[in-house]
XYZ file of C-alpha atoms in Angstrom:
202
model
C -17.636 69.327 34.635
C -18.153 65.415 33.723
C -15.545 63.136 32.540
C -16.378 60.410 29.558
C -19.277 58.845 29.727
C -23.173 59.108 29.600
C -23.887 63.042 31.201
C -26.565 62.656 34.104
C -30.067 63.815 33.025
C -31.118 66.751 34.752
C -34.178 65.919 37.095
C -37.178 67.467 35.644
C -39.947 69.090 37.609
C -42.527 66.471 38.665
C -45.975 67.598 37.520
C -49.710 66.002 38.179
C -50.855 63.493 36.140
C -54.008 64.871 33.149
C -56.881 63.333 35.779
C -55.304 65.011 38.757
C -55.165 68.393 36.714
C -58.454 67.961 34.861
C -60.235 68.092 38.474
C -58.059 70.952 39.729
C -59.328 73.165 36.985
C -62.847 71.790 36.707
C -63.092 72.994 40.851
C -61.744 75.969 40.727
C -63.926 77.050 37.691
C -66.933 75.834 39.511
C -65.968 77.927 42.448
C -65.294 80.822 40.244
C -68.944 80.333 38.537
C -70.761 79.764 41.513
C -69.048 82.728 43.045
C -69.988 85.248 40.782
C -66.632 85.863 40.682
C -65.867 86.953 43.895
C -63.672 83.853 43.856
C -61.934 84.068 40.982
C -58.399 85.158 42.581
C -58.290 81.851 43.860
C -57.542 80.831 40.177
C -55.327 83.350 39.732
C -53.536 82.477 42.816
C -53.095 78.947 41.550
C -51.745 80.422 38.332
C -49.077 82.358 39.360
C -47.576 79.669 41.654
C -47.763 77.319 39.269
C -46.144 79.676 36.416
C -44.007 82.063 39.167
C -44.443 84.712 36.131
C -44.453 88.168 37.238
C -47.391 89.239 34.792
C -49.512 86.404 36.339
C -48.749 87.458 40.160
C -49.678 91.340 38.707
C -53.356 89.733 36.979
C -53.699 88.108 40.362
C -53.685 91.536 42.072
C -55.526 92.939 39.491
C -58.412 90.360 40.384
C -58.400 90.916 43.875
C -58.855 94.269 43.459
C -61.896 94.395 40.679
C -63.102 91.309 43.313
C -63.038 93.583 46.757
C -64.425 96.252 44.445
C -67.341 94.363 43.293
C -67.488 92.866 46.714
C -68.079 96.488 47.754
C -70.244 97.183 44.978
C -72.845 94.457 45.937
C -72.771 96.024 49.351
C -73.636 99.232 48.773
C -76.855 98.182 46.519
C -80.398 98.963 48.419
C -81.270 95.189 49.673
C -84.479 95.303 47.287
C -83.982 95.111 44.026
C -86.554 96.997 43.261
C -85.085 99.939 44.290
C -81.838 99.909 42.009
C -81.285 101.200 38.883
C -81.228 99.914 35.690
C -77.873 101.477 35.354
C -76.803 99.884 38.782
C -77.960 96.349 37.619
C -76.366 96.331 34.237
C -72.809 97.365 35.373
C -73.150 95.155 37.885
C -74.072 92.253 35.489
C -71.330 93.398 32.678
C -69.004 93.163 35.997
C -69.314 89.986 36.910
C -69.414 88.919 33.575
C -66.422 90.256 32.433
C -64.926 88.539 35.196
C -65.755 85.741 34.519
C -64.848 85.329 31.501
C -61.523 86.856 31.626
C -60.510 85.147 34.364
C -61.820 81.358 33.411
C -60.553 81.650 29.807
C -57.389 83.392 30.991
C -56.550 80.587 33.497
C -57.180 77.657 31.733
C -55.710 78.748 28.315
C -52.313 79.624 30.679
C -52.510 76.160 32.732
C -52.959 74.129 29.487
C -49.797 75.843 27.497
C -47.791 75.257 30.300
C -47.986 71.911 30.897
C -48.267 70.943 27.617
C -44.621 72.826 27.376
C -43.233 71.458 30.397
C -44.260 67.638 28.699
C -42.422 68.687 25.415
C -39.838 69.605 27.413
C -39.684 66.633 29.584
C -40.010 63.509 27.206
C -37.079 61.750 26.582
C -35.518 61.808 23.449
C -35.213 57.946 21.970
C -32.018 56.751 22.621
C -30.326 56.081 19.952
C -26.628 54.036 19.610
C -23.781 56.407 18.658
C -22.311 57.109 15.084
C -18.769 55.123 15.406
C -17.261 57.904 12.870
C -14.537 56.778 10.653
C -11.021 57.000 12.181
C -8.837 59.868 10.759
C -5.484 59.205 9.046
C -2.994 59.086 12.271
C -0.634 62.233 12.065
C 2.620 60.910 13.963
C 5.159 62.709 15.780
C 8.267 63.425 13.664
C 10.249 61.244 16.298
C 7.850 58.653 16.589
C 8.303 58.454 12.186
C 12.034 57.951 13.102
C 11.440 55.640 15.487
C 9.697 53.485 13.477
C 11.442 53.526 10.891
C 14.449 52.091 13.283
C 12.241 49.416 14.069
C 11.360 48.576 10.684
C 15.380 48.922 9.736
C 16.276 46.460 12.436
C 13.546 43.938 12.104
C 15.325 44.092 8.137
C 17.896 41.067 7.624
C 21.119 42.819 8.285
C 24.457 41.302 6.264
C 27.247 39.340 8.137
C 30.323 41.319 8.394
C 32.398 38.264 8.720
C 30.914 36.433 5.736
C 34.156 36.769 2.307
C 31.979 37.633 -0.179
C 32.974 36.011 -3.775
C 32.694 37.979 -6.460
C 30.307 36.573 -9.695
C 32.469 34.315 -11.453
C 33.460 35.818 -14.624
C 32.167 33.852 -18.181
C 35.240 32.580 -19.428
C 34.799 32.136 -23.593
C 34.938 28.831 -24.794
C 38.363 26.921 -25.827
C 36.777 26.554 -29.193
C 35.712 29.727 -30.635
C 39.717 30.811 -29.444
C 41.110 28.127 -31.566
C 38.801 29.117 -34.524
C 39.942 33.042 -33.889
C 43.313 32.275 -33.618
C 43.251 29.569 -37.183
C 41.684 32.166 -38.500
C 43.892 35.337 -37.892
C 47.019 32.452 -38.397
C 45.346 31.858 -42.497
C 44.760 35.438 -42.807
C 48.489 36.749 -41.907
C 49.603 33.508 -44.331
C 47.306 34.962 -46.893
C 48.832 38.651 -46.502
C 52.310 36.888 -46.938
C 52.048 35.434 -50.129
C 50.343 38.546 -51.252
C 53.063 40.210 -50.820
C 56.203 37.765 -52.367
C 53.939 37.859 -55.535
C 53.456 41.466 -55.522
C 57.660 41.535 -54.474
C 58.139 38.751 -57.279
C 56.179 41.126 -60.629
């Protein structure tokens, strides 16, 4: 397990360069040409080490036997040709052939897709920055709500207990309008009075 940070890049397998390749293959064709393809399980050989498939080490077995067969073949043919059969000569040509062929066109076409996976494989990805993502809404802890809420309530000005607090002076109505009540009330009883002697008086 790794802790933060970048995770170390696995080491990938170190392959030839293209020129080193390119020559590999053009020799071991030639060989297999100029063999008749009595040499062509050297190919094969090179194939399944490089691929360490098990249907490439099977093909290489496969080759070695048609290979000592044909091998064989070859030997048991009269040393003039003169003397063998058309039948002789053209299995023995379809043989090597066959041969050949498969075993060129199966090599190379292998080789090729499997470097050209292993270099897909292998390049680096571009490196880019990382996303900063947005920071979610911080979910606090019931008792860390209380606790700042304490903070906030004592960072409030709190009120001096010793301080007499005077209460809002009262609005006292004006000298004036009482005198003007009181004339008035004082003309209206007055008023009422007389009212009354006349009324008393009829």
């Amino acid at each position: 397990m790794h802790g933060y940070g970048p995770t170390p890049q696995q080491q990938t397998t170190s392959r030839p360069s293209p020129a080193t390749l390119t020559t590999v293959r053009v020799i071991l064709v030639t060989v297999t040409v100029l063999s008749c393809g009595l040499l062509g399980w050297v190919a094969m050989l090179r194939l399944a080490i490089v691929t360490r498939r098990p249907r490439d080490w099977v093909l290489l077995v496969v080759v070695m036997v048609l290979n000592a067969a044909l091998f064989a073949f070859i030997v048991g043919t009269p040393d003039d040709p003169d003397d063998m059969s058309d039948a002789s000569v053209l299995l023995m040509l379809l043989w090597i052939v066959a041969l050949l062929a498969g075993v060129i066109t199966y090599y190379l076409y292998v080789e090729i897709r499997h470097y050209s996976s292993l270099r897909s494989l292998g390049s680096p990805a571009p490196y880019t920055a990382p996303a900063h993502p947005a920071p979610l809404p911080y979910q606090q802890h019931p008792a860390q709500q209380q606790q700042q809420q304490q903070h906030q309530q004592h960072q409030q000005p709190q009120p001096n207990p010793y301080t007499v607090q005077t209460p809002p002076p009262t609005p006292t109505p004006a000298p004036q309008r009482l005198d003007q009540v009181r004339a008035e009330l004082d003309e209206l009883s007055d008023y009422l009075r007389k009212e009354n002697r006349e009324g008393e008086g009829r």
